[in-house]
Each structure stands twice: as C-alpha cells, then as structure tokens.
Amino acid sequence: MSTVSYKDAGVDIDAGNQFVENIKPLVKSTFDKNVIGGIGSFAGAYELPLGYQKPVILGATDGVGTKLKLAIDSGIYDTVGIDLVAMCANDLICNFGTPLFFLDYYAMSKLEIDAAVNIVKGIAQGCIQAECSLIGGETAEMPGMYHGKDFDLAGFAVGIAEKDEMNRLPHVKAGDVLIALPSSGVHSNGFSLVRKLFFDKLGYTFKTEFDGKPLIETLLTPTRIYVKLFKALKPKINALAHITGGGIVENLPRVLPEGLQAQVYKSKIKTLPIFDFMSQYVEESEMHRTFNMGVGMILVVSPENVDDVLANSDGYVIGELKAGERSAIML
C-alpha cells in the first residue's frame, strides 16, 4: 500500500507557512508600542497601557455573516476583513472601551494564498482604522468541512475601559438629543435578505449598474469604523449604540434606562440610495428591523453638547429622549 500525506488529505503545510511569511508585513503595520514580540509565537502579547485608575478588560467577537458569500462569489476579498474588525471594534466603544488588539479566525477548504493575503490585508486595514493591533490569528484548512472556495471569518477584539465610565445608564436623561453618525452602506447585516432581493427576485448580477457603479461595489462597501470619532467626542457623549442587526428599533433601547423612550423621526434620517431602492420591495417595518437605514451609530448627547458634537463630526440630529416605556419608536 502506498503512503498517504497530509497534502493528499487536502492540507498543504508549505502553503500555510508561505502564507504566514506573506502576511508578516501586513500584521506588523498594525503594531503599536504595546505589542510584545511578533507573529509566529503560540500567543500574542500586549502590554496594558498606563494611566487607568480602575482598568477593565472588555472582549467582543463577531463575524461578517452572509456578506462573505458575495465576496466568495465575486472574488473580491480585500474588504470583508475591514467589516470583521468593524463589527467588533464598534461594539467595544459602546461600552466606552478603547480597542487594544485583535485576533482573527479564518477557516476554509483549501488555502488560496493570494485570496488569503487579501483578506488579511483588509483585517490589517481595519485594525489601523480602529487603532488596534493585530497580534494573532488562526488559519484552518479544513477539507470536508468547507467546500470549493467557501470560507468563514470570526474576529475577536479586546479593549480597555475605566470601570467607572462603563455604566452609561446614569448619564442618559430625558431631554437628551439623538445624533446619527452616517453608515457607509449596508455594513454587515441583513445580507440574506439583500441577496434574496437582488439576485433571486430581481435577477440582478454583480455588474448591474447601481448608483453609478457595479452593484457588487455598493454591496461590498466595508463597514465604517467609528473608533477615532468616539475618542475625539468621548467627553461629550452620554451613551452610544451600534446600529447592527435589528436596526435602530432593537439596538437603541439597549443604552436606555427604564422610563425613557427614544423618539426617532424617520423624516430626519438621511437614508442611502441602497435602502431607498430596497424599500420599494420590502415592508417599511421590516427595513427598520433589519438594516441600519444609513445610520451606523447613534450618540446620546446632552443638549448643551449638541453643537460641539455636530461641529466636530458628520453627525446630525434624528430625535430625542422623553419619559415613557423603554423603547425606540419611529415617528
């Protein structure tokens, strides 16, 4: 009987080693002074920054969802890594945490080095935007578990916060103003519905022109990362909500104490063309429960700080907080 190798079973160790060599410059470009060591160790190491009185470590994990299917089918791999970082880093800042470092998990049937490098290139770019370091990850070649060009991504972000700053509920009061920070597009939620509408129902292709460019470019526009803006505005923010799956109606109440209701005026939301178009085929309530509708983050701000926040961001007012049942209602 002839011998069998790991490569015969579908796993190429040499390709894996070459991939690691190729991504080293990308990973190193995200390092800051607190990173200890480099890529290739059994674990990443990060020295905690000084200056915190009661430091608390926060963790967030997420994926990109079925947006990955569009990346796989189109062969465009350099944007979903940004999405991966964004979904985690944007969650951390909602707990007043500053992202420190990031790790990724990338699993596929067969390692295609060029595609994999482009994915990590996106992750590194996302980390630079989020001002955090990519200190490790796992690449898993898993034939039999995944098939063809299919792959999956998971991200893990660790941040730090002052313990006394994390609970934002006491800072949120009736009369506070809701400021929307625009999204860059669909971000990374609702893509099962997006794909069903555009490709199954309407029969569009990736090359179909939409808003002056191929549809696939609009759909794969990476999620906006709000970390730098949060850092700049932090003293003026009472609370903030990341608008992901569930939309405004399900995410905004998460930052409200009992007895306060968020009143959001639909007419004030600057919806993007992609949402205006989909609204022709999807019920309004379904749109608002599935998509961000052009609002990637909502800031809760005291009235006296509104002018400063508006002057130092691209935000705009979409509503206010009033006494009532803890909820977000669209008026």
PDB file of C-alpha atoms in Angstrom, residues 55-279:
ATOM      1  CA  PRO A  55      -8.949  49.329  34.257  1.00  0.00           C
ATOM      2  CA  VAL A  56     -11.449  46.786  32.971  1.00  0.00           C
ATOM      3  CA  ILE A  57     -10.730  44.462  30.055  1.00  0.00           C
ATOM      4  CA  LEU A  58     -13.547  44.089  27.519  1.00  0.00           C
ATOM      5  CA  GLY A  59     -13.958  41.471  24.814  1.00  0.00           C
ATOM      6  CA  ALA A  60     -16.104  41.414  21.688  1.00  0.00           C
ATOM      7  CA  THR A  61     -16.500  38.808  18.974  1.00  0.00           C
ATOM      8  CA  ASP A  62     -18.395  38.756  15.693  1.00  0.00           C
ATOM      9  CA  GLY A  63     -18.314  37.684  12.077  1.00  0.00           C
ATOM     10  CA  VAL A  64     -19.333  39.110   8.725  1.00  0.00           C
ATOM     11  CA  GLY A  65     -22.356  36.913   8.038  1.00  0.00           C
ATOM     12  CA  THR A  66     -23.548  36.065   4.554  1.00  0.00           C
ATOM     13  CA  LYS A  67     -21.797  39.122   3.146  1.00  0.00           C
ATOM     14  CA  LEU A  68     -18.950  36.637   2.843  1.00  0.00           C
ATOM     15  CA  LYS A  69     -20.930  34.801   0.169  1.00  0.00           C
ATOM     16  CA  LEU A  70     -20.786  37.880  -2.032  1.00  0.00           C
ATOM     17  CA  ALA A  71     -17.028  38.154  -1.503  1.00  0.00           C
ATOM     18  CA  ILE A  72     -16.578  34.479  -2.381  1.00  0.00           C
ATOM     19  CA  ASP A  73     -18.763  34.556  -5.485  1.00  0.00           C
ATOM     20  CA  SER A  74     -17.298  37.840  -6.770  1.00  0.00           C
ATOM     21  CA  GLY A  75     -13.680  37.039  -5.906  1.00  0.00           C
ATOM     22  CA  ILE A  76     -13.328  40.382  -4.104  1.00  0.00           C
ATOM     23  CA  TYR A  77     -11.580  39.627  -0.835  1.00  0.00           C
ATOM     24  CA  ASP A  78      -9.953  42.838   0.373  1.00  0.00           C
ATOM     25  CA  THR A  79     -12.973  44.471   2.065  1.00  0.00           C
ATOM     26  CA  VAL A  80     -14.567  41.856   4.320  1.00  0.00           C
ATOM     27  CA  GLY A  81     -11.595  41.981   6.685  1.00  0.00           C
ATOM     28  CA  ILE A  82     -12.458  45.604   7.416  1.00  0.00           C
ATOM     29  CA  ASP A  83     -16.028  44.506   8.148  1.00  0.00           C
ATOM     30  CA  LEU A  84     -14.712  41.899  10.560  1.00  0.00           C
ATOM     31  CA  VAL A  85     -12.773  44.430  12.624  1.00  0.00           C
ATOM     32  CA  ALA A  86     -15.573  46.989  12.459  1.00  0.00           C
ATOM     33  CA  MET A  87     -18.234  44.698  13.871  1.00  0.00           C
ATOM     34  CA  CYS A  88     -16.109  44.055  16.951  1.00  0.00           C
ATOM     35  CA  ALA A  89     -14.455  47.443  17.478  1.00  0.00           C
ATOM     36  CA  ASN A  90     -17.733  49.356  17.086  1.00  0.00           C
ATOM     37  CA  ASP A  91     -19.275  47.187  19.790  1.00  0.00           C
ATOM     38  CA  LEU A  92     -16.418  47.874  22.214  1.00  0.00           C
ATOM     39  CA  ILE A  93     -16.779  51.631  22.094  1.00  0.00           C
ATOM     40  CA  CYS A  94     -20.455  51.322  23.058  1.00  0.00           C
ATOM     41  CA  ASN A  95     -19.175  50.225  26.469  1.00  0.00           C
ATOM     42  CA  PHE A  96     -16.731  53.166  26.464  1.00  0.00           C
ATOM     43  CA  GLY A  97     -13.890  50.771  25.756  1.00  0.00           C
ATOM     44  CA  THR A  98     -10.844  51.595  23.657  1.00  0.00           C
ATOM     45  CA  PRO A  99      -9.774  48.725  21.355  1.00  0.00           C
ATOM     46  CA  LEU A 100      -6.319  47.389  22.138  1.00  0.00           C
ATOM     47  CA  PHE A 101      -5.758  44.346  19.975  1.00  0.00           C
ATOM     48  CA  PHE A 102      -7.484  41.997  17.565  1.00  0.00           C
ATOM     49  CA  LEU A 103      -7.306  38.324  16.610  1.00  0.00           C
ATOM     50  CA  ASP A 104      -8.932  36.554  13.684  1.00  0.00           C
ATOM     51  CA  TYR A 105     -10.018  33.025  12.814  1.00  0.00           C
ATOM     52  CA  TYR A 106     -10.051  32.144   9.115  1.00  0.00           C
ATOM     53  CA  ALA A 107     -11.254  28.687   8.034  1.00  0.00           C
ATOM     54  CA  MET A 108     -11.517  27.348   4.500  1.00  0.00           C
ATOM     55  CA  SER A 109     -11.492  24.169   2.409  1.00  0.00           C
ATOM     56  CA  LYS A 110      -8.223  24.900   0.643  1.00  0.00           C
ATOM     57  CA  LEU A 111      -5.795  27.705   1.335  1.00  0.00           C
ATOM     58  CA  GLU A 112      -5.507  30.015  -1.667  1.00  0.00           C
ATOM     59  CA  ILE A 113      -2.589  32.227  -0.724  1.00  0.00           C
ATOM     60  CA  ASP A 114      -3.491  35.276  -2.830  1.00  0.00           C
ATOM     61  CA  ALA A 115      -7.084  35.351  -1.581  1.00  0.00           C
ATOM     62  CA  ALA A 116      -5.978  34.786   1.993  1.00  0.00           C
ATOM     63  CA  VAL A 117      -3.440  37.600   1.851  1.00  0.00           C
ATOM     64  CA  ASN A 118      -6.123  39.977   0.559  1.00  0.00           C
ATOM     65  CA  ILE A 119      -8.402  39.009   3.437  1.00  0.00           C
ATOM     66  CA  VAL A 120      -5.668  39.708   5.988  1.00  0.00           C
ATOM     67  CA  LYS A 121      -4.859  42.925   4.150  1.00  0.00           C
ATOM     68  CA  GLY A 122      -8.419  44.045   4.893  1.00  0.00           C
ATOM     69  CA  ILE A 123      -8.157  42.962   8.516  1.00  0.00           C
ATOM     70  CA  ALA A 124      -4.925  44.927   8.908  1.00  0.00           C
ATOM     71  CA  GLN A 125      -6.512  47.997   7.308  1.00  0.00           C
ATOM     72  CA  GLY A 126      -9.469  47.674   9.670  1.00  0.00           C
ATOM     73  CA  CYS A 127      -7.142  47.456  12.644  1.00  0.00           C
ATOM     74  CA  ILE A 128      -5.336  50.614  11.541  1.00  0.00           C
ATOM     75  CA  GLN A 129      -8.675  52.420  11.254  1.00  0.00           C
ATOM     76  CA  ALA A 130      -9.683  51.141  14.703  1.00  0.00           C
ATOM     77  CA  GLU A 131      -6.261  51.976  16.155  1.00  0.00           C
ATOM     78  CA  CYS A 132      -5.729  48.473  17.468  1.00  0.00           C
ATOM     79  CA  SER A 133      -3.037  45.879  16.834  1.00  0.00           C
ATOM     80  CA  LEU A 134      -3.455  42.584  15.010  1.00  0.00           C
ATOM     81  CA  ILE A 135      -1.447  40.340  17.314  1.00  0.00           C
ATOM     82  CA  GLY A 136      -2.504  36.863  16.232  1.00  0.00           C
ATOM     83  CA  GLY A 137      -4.906  34.617  14.432  1.00  0.00           C
ATOM     84  CA  GLU A 138      -5.645  31.128  13.226  1.00  0.00           C
ATOM     85  CA  THR A 139      -5.794  29.860   9.666  1.00  0.00           C
ATOM     86  CA  ALA A 140      -7.538  26.499   9.444  1.00  0.00           C
ATOM     87  CA  GLU A 141      -7.507  24.460   6.240  1.00  0.00           C
ATOM     88  CA  MET A 142     -10.443  22.090   6.689  1.00  0.00           C
ATOM     89  CA  PRO A 143     -11.296  19.962   3.640  1.00  0.00           C
ATOM     90  CA  GLY A 144     -14.566  18.122   4.132  1.00  0.00           C
ATOM     91  CA  MET A 145     -15.892  20.801   6.473  1.00  0.00           C
ATOM     92  CA  TYR A 146     -15.812  23.520   3.815  1.00  0.00           C
ATOM     93  CA  HIS A 147     -16.158  23.006   0.072  1.00  0.00           C
ATOM     94  CA  GLY A 148     -14.874  24.787  -3.004  1.00  0.00           C
ATOM     95  CA  LYS A 149     -13.992  28.412  -2.334  1.00  0.00           C
ATOM     96  CA  ASP A 150     -16.146  28.678   0.798  1.00  0.00           C
ATOM     97  CA  PHE A 151     -14.562  30.163   3.902  1.00  0.00           C
ATOM     98  CA  ASP A 152     -15.594  31.710   7.187  1.00  0.00           C
ATOM     99  CA  LEU A 153     -14.226  34.517   9.328  1.00  0.00           C
ATOM    100  CA  ALA A 154     -14.517  35.274  13.012  1.00  0.00           C
ATOM    101  CA  GLY A 155     -12.988  38.200  14.849  1.00  0.00           C
ATOM    102  CA  PHE A 156     -12.062  38.840  18.459  1.00  0.00           C
ATOM    103  CA  ALA A 157     -11.315  42.311  19.814  1.00  0.00           C
ATOM    104  CA  VAL A 158     -10.033  43.150  23.275  1.00  0.00           C
ATOM    105  CA  GLY A 159     -10.304  46.638  24.707  1.00  0.00           C
ATOM    106  CA  ILE A 160      -9.852  48.543  27.924  1.00  0.00           C
ATOM    107  CA  ALA A 161     -12.107  50.924  29.837  1.00  0.00           C
ATOM    108  CA  GLU A 162     -12.298  52.761  33.119  1.00  0.00           C
ATOM    109  CA  LYS A 163     -14.646  50.814  35.378  1.00  0.00           C
ATOM    110  CA  ASP A 164     -16.416  53.988  36.497  1.00  0.00           C
ATOM    111  CA  GLU A 165     -17.131  55.004  32.884  1.00  0.00           C
ATOM    112  CA  MET A 166     -18.664  51.771  31.628  1.00  0.00           C
ATOM    113  CA  ASN A 167     -22.179  52.092  33.022  1.00  0.00           C
ATOM    114  CA  ARG A 168     -23.730  54.810  30.886  1.00  0.00           C
ATOM    115  CA  LEU A 169     -27.323  54.490  32.119  1.00  0.00           C
ATOM    116  CA  PRO A 170     -26.998  57.143  34.888  1.00  0.00           C
ATOM    117  CA  HIS A 171     -25.786  59.623  32.271  1.00  0.00           C
ATOM    118  CA  VAL A 172     -28.800  59.184  29.986  1.00  0.00           C
ATOM    119  CA  LYS A 173     -31.710  61.522  30.767  1.00  0.00           C
ATOM    120  CA  ALA A 174     -34.960  62.856  29.335  1.00  0.00           C
ATOM    121  CA  GLY A 175     -34.244  65.739  27.004  1.00  0.00           C
ATOM    122  CA  ASP A 176     -31.041  64.209  25.649  1.00  0.00           C
ATOM    123  CA  VAL A 177     -30.621  64.519  21.896  1.00  0.00           C
ATOM    124  CA  LEU A 178     -30.069  61.624  19.466  1.00  0.00           C
ATOM    125  CA  ILE A 179     -27.332  62.255  16.911  1.00  0.00           C
ATOM    126  CA  ALA A 180     -26.901  59.879  13.975  1.00  0.00           C
ATOM    127  CA  LEU A 181     -23.485  59.075  12.552  1.00  0.00           C
ATOM    128  CA  PRO A 182     -23.914  58.001   8.912  1.00  0.00           C
ATOM    129  CA  SER A 183     -23.175  54.456   7.844  1.00  0.00           C
ATOM    130  CA  SER A 184     -21.089  53.672   4.768  1.00  0.00           C
ATOM    131  CA  GLY A 185     -23.769  51.352   3.411  1.00  0.00           C
ATOM    132  CA  VAL A 186     -25.444  48.101   4.366  1.00  0.00           C
ATOM    133  CA  HIS A 187     -22.475  47.359   6.682  1.00  0.00           C
ATOM    134  CA  SER A 188     -22.596  43.658   7.661  1.00  0.00           C
ATOM    135  CA  ASN A 189     -26.203  42.849   8.495  1.00  0.00           C
ATOM    136  CA  GLY A 190     -29.216  41.693   6.520  1.00  0.00           C
ATOM    137  CA  PHE A 191     -27.323  40.205   3.594  1.00  0.00           C
ATOM    138  CA  SER A 192     -29.501  37.121   3.381  1.00  0.00           C
ATOM    139  CA  LEU A 193     -32.371  39.485   2.559  1.00  0.00           C
ATOM    140  CA  VAL A 194     -30.152  41.584   0.270  1.00  0.00           C
ATOM    141  CA  ARG A 195     -29.118  38.529  -1.728  1.00  0.00           C
ATOM    142  CA  LYS A 196     -32.677  37.211  -1.872  1.00  0.00           C
ATOM    143  CA  LEU A 197     -33.986  40.511  -3.238  1.00  0.00           C
ATOM    144  CA  PHE A 198     -31.303  41.485  -5.738  1.00  0.00           C
ATOM    145  CA  PHE A 199     -30.233  38.131  -7.116  1.00  0.00           C
ATOM    146  CA  ASP A 200     -33.189  35.768  -6.616  1.00  0.00           C
ATOM    147  CA  LYS A 201     -36.174  38.104  -7.007  1.00  0.00           C
ATOM    148  CA  LEU A 202     -34.835  40.811  -9.339  1.00  0.00           C
ATOM    149  CA  GLY A 203     -32.271  38.733 -11.220  1.00  0.00           C
ATOM    150  CA  TYR A 204     -29.517  41.324 -10.937  1.00  0.00           C
ATOM    151  CA  THR A 205     -25.859  40.473 -11.435  1.00  0.00           C
ATOM    152  CA  PHE A 206     -22.744  41.802  -9.728  1.00  0.00           C
ATOM    153  CA  LYS A 207     -22.150  44.024 -12.782  1.00  0.00           C
ATOM    154  CA  THR A 208     -25.630  45.555 -12.820  1.00  0.00           C
ATOM    155  CA  GLU A 209     -25.160  49.305 -12.505  1.00  0.00           C
ATOM    156  CA  PHE A 210     -26.418  50.783  -9.268  1.00  0.00           C
ATOM    157  CA  ASP A 211     -25.901  54.384  -8.195  1.00  0.00           C
ATOM    158  CA  GLY A 212     -23.272  54.888 -10.892  1.00  0.00           C
ATOM    159  CA  LYS A 213     -21.147  51.800 -10.267  1.00  0.00           C
ATOM    160  CA  PRO A 214     -21.393  47.988 -10.309  1.00  0.00           C
ATOM    161  CA  LEU A 215     -23.842  46.706  -7.713  1.00  0.00           C
ATOM    162  CA  ILE A 216     -21.210  44.486  -6.089  1.00  0.00           C
ATOM    163  CA  GLU A 217     -19.105  47.539  -5.193  1.00  0.00           C
ATOM    164  CA  THR A 218     -22.028  49.081  -3.346  1.00  0.00           C
ATOM    165  CA  LEU A 219     -22.845  45.855  -1.521  1.00  0.00           C
ATOM    166  CA  LEU A 220     -19.251  45.134  -0.502  1.00  0.00           C
ATOM    167  CA  THR A 221     -18.559  48.666   0.746  1.00  0.00           C
ATOM    168  CA  PRO A 222     -16.913  47.940   4.115  1.00  0.00           C
ATOM    169  CA  THR A 223     -18.482  48.807   7.444  1.00  0.00           C
ATOM    170  CA  ARG A 224     -17.491  52.198   8.792  1.00  0.00           C
ATOM    171  CA  ILE A 225     -15.309  52.156  11.902  1.00  0.00           C
ATOM    172  CA  TYR A 226     -16.162  54.848  14.466  1.00  0.00           C
ATOM    173  CA  VAL A 227     -13.310  54.436  16.949  1.00  0.00           C
ATOM    174  CA  LYS A 228     -11.362  57.618  16.144  1.00  0.00           C
ATOM    175  CA  LEU A 229     -14.518  59.711  16.210  1.00  0.00           C
ATOM    176  CA  PHE A 230     -15.519  58.178  19.537  1.00  0.00           C
ATOM    177  CA  LYS A 231     -12.161  59.046  21.057  1.00  0.00           C
ATOM    178  CA  ALA A 232     -12.459  62.649  19.882  1.00  0.00           C
ATOM    179  CA  LEU A 233     -16.034  63.094  21.131  1.00  0.00           C
ATOM    180  CA  LYS A 234     -15.957  60.893  24.227  1.00  0.00           C
ATOM    181  CA  PRO A 235     -16.269  63.699  26.841  1.00  0.00           C
ATOM    182  CA  LYS A 236     -19.424  64.953  25.099  1.00  0.00           C
ATOM    183  CA  ILE A 237     -21.172  61.566  24.755  1.00  0.00           C
ATOM    184  CA  ASN A 238     -23.596  60.201  27.338  1.00  0.00           C
ATOM    185  CA  ALA A 239     -24.064  56.868  25.541  1.00  0.00           C
ATOM    186  CA  LEU A 240     -23.825  55.377  22.062  1.00  0.00           C
ATOM    187  CA  ALA A 241     -25.481  52.499  20.245  1.00  0.00           C
ATOM    188  CA  HIS A 242     -24.052  50.486  17.357  1.00  0.00           C
ATOM    189  CA  ILE A 243     -26.849  50.012  14.808  1.00  0.00           C
ATOM    190  CA  THR A 244     -26.453  46.465  13.521  1.00  0.00           C
ATOM    191  CA  GLY A 245     -28.899  43.599  13.033  1.00  0.00           C
ATOM    192  CA  GLY A 246     -32.255  44.648  14.477  1.00  0.00           C
ATOM    193  CA  GLY A 247     -31.785  48.220  13.303  1.00  0.00           C
ATOM    194  CA  ILE A 248     -32.490  51.288  15.387  1.00  0.00           C
ATOM    195  CA  VAL A 249     -35.633  49.868  16.973  1.00  0.00           C
ATOM    196  CA  GLU A 250     -33.801  46.986  18.656  1.00  0.00           C
ATOM    197  CA  ASN A 251     -30.330  48.400  19.276  1.00  0.00           C
ATOM    198  CA  LEU A 252     -31.048  51.885  20.622  1.00  0.00           C
ATOM    199  CA  PRO A 253     -33.104  50.671  23.644  1.00  0.00           C
ATOM    200  CA  ARG A 254     -30.033  48.755  24.847  1.00  0.00           C
ATOM    201  CA  VAL A 255     -28.493  52.029  26.059  1.00  0.00           C
ATOM    202  CA  LEU A 256     -31.646  53.403  27.700  1.00  0.00           C
ATOM    203  CA  PRO A 257     -32.616  53.137  31.377  1.00  0.00           C
ATOM    204  CA  GLU A 258     -36.141  52.187  32.380  1.00  0.00           C
ATOM    205  CA  GLY A 259     -38.624  55.013  31.987  1.00  0.00           C
ATOM    206  CA  LEU A 260     -37.028  56.608  28.921  1.00  0.00           C
ATOM    207  CA  GLN A 261     -38.229  56.343  25.345  1.00  0.00           C
ATOM    208  CA  ALA A 262     -36.226  57.201  22.247  1.00  0.00           C
ATOM    209  CA  GLN A 263     -38.278  59.064  19.677  1.00  0.00           C
ATOM    210  CA  VAL A 264     -36.693  58.903  16.240  1.00  0.00           C
ATOM    211  CA  TYR A 265     -38.071  60.928  13.357  1.00  0.00           C
ATOM    212  CA  LYS A 266     -37.932  58.884  10.157  1.00  0.00           C
ATOM    213  CA  SER A 267     -38.105  62.037   8.040  1.00  0.00           C
ATOM    214  CA  LYS A 268     -34.794  63.211   9.506  1.00  0.00           C
ATOM    215  CA  ILE A 269     -32.866  60.027   8.671  1.00  0.00           C
ATOM    216  CA  LYS A 270     -30.599  60.517   5.676  1.00  0.00           C
ATOM    217  CA  THR A 271     -31.194  57.157   4.065  1.00  0.00           C
ATOM    218  CA  LEU A 272     -28.779  55.900   1.439  1.00  0.00           C
ATOM    219  CA  PRO A 273     -29.818  55.020  -2.147  1.00  0.00           C
ATOM    220  CA  ILE A 274     -29.440  51.289  -1.462  1.00  0.00           C
ATOM    221  CA  PHE A 275     -32.079  51.461   1.283  1.00  0.00           C
ATOM    222  CA  ASP A 276     -34.384  53.718  -0.716  1.00  0.00           C
ATOM    223  CA  PHE A 277     -34.296  51.179  -3.517  1.00  0.00           C
ATOM    224  CA  MET A 278     -34.901  48.139  -1.324  1.00  0.00           C
ATOM    225  CA  SER A 279     -37.796  49.917   0.373  1.00  0.00           C
TER     226      SER A 279
END
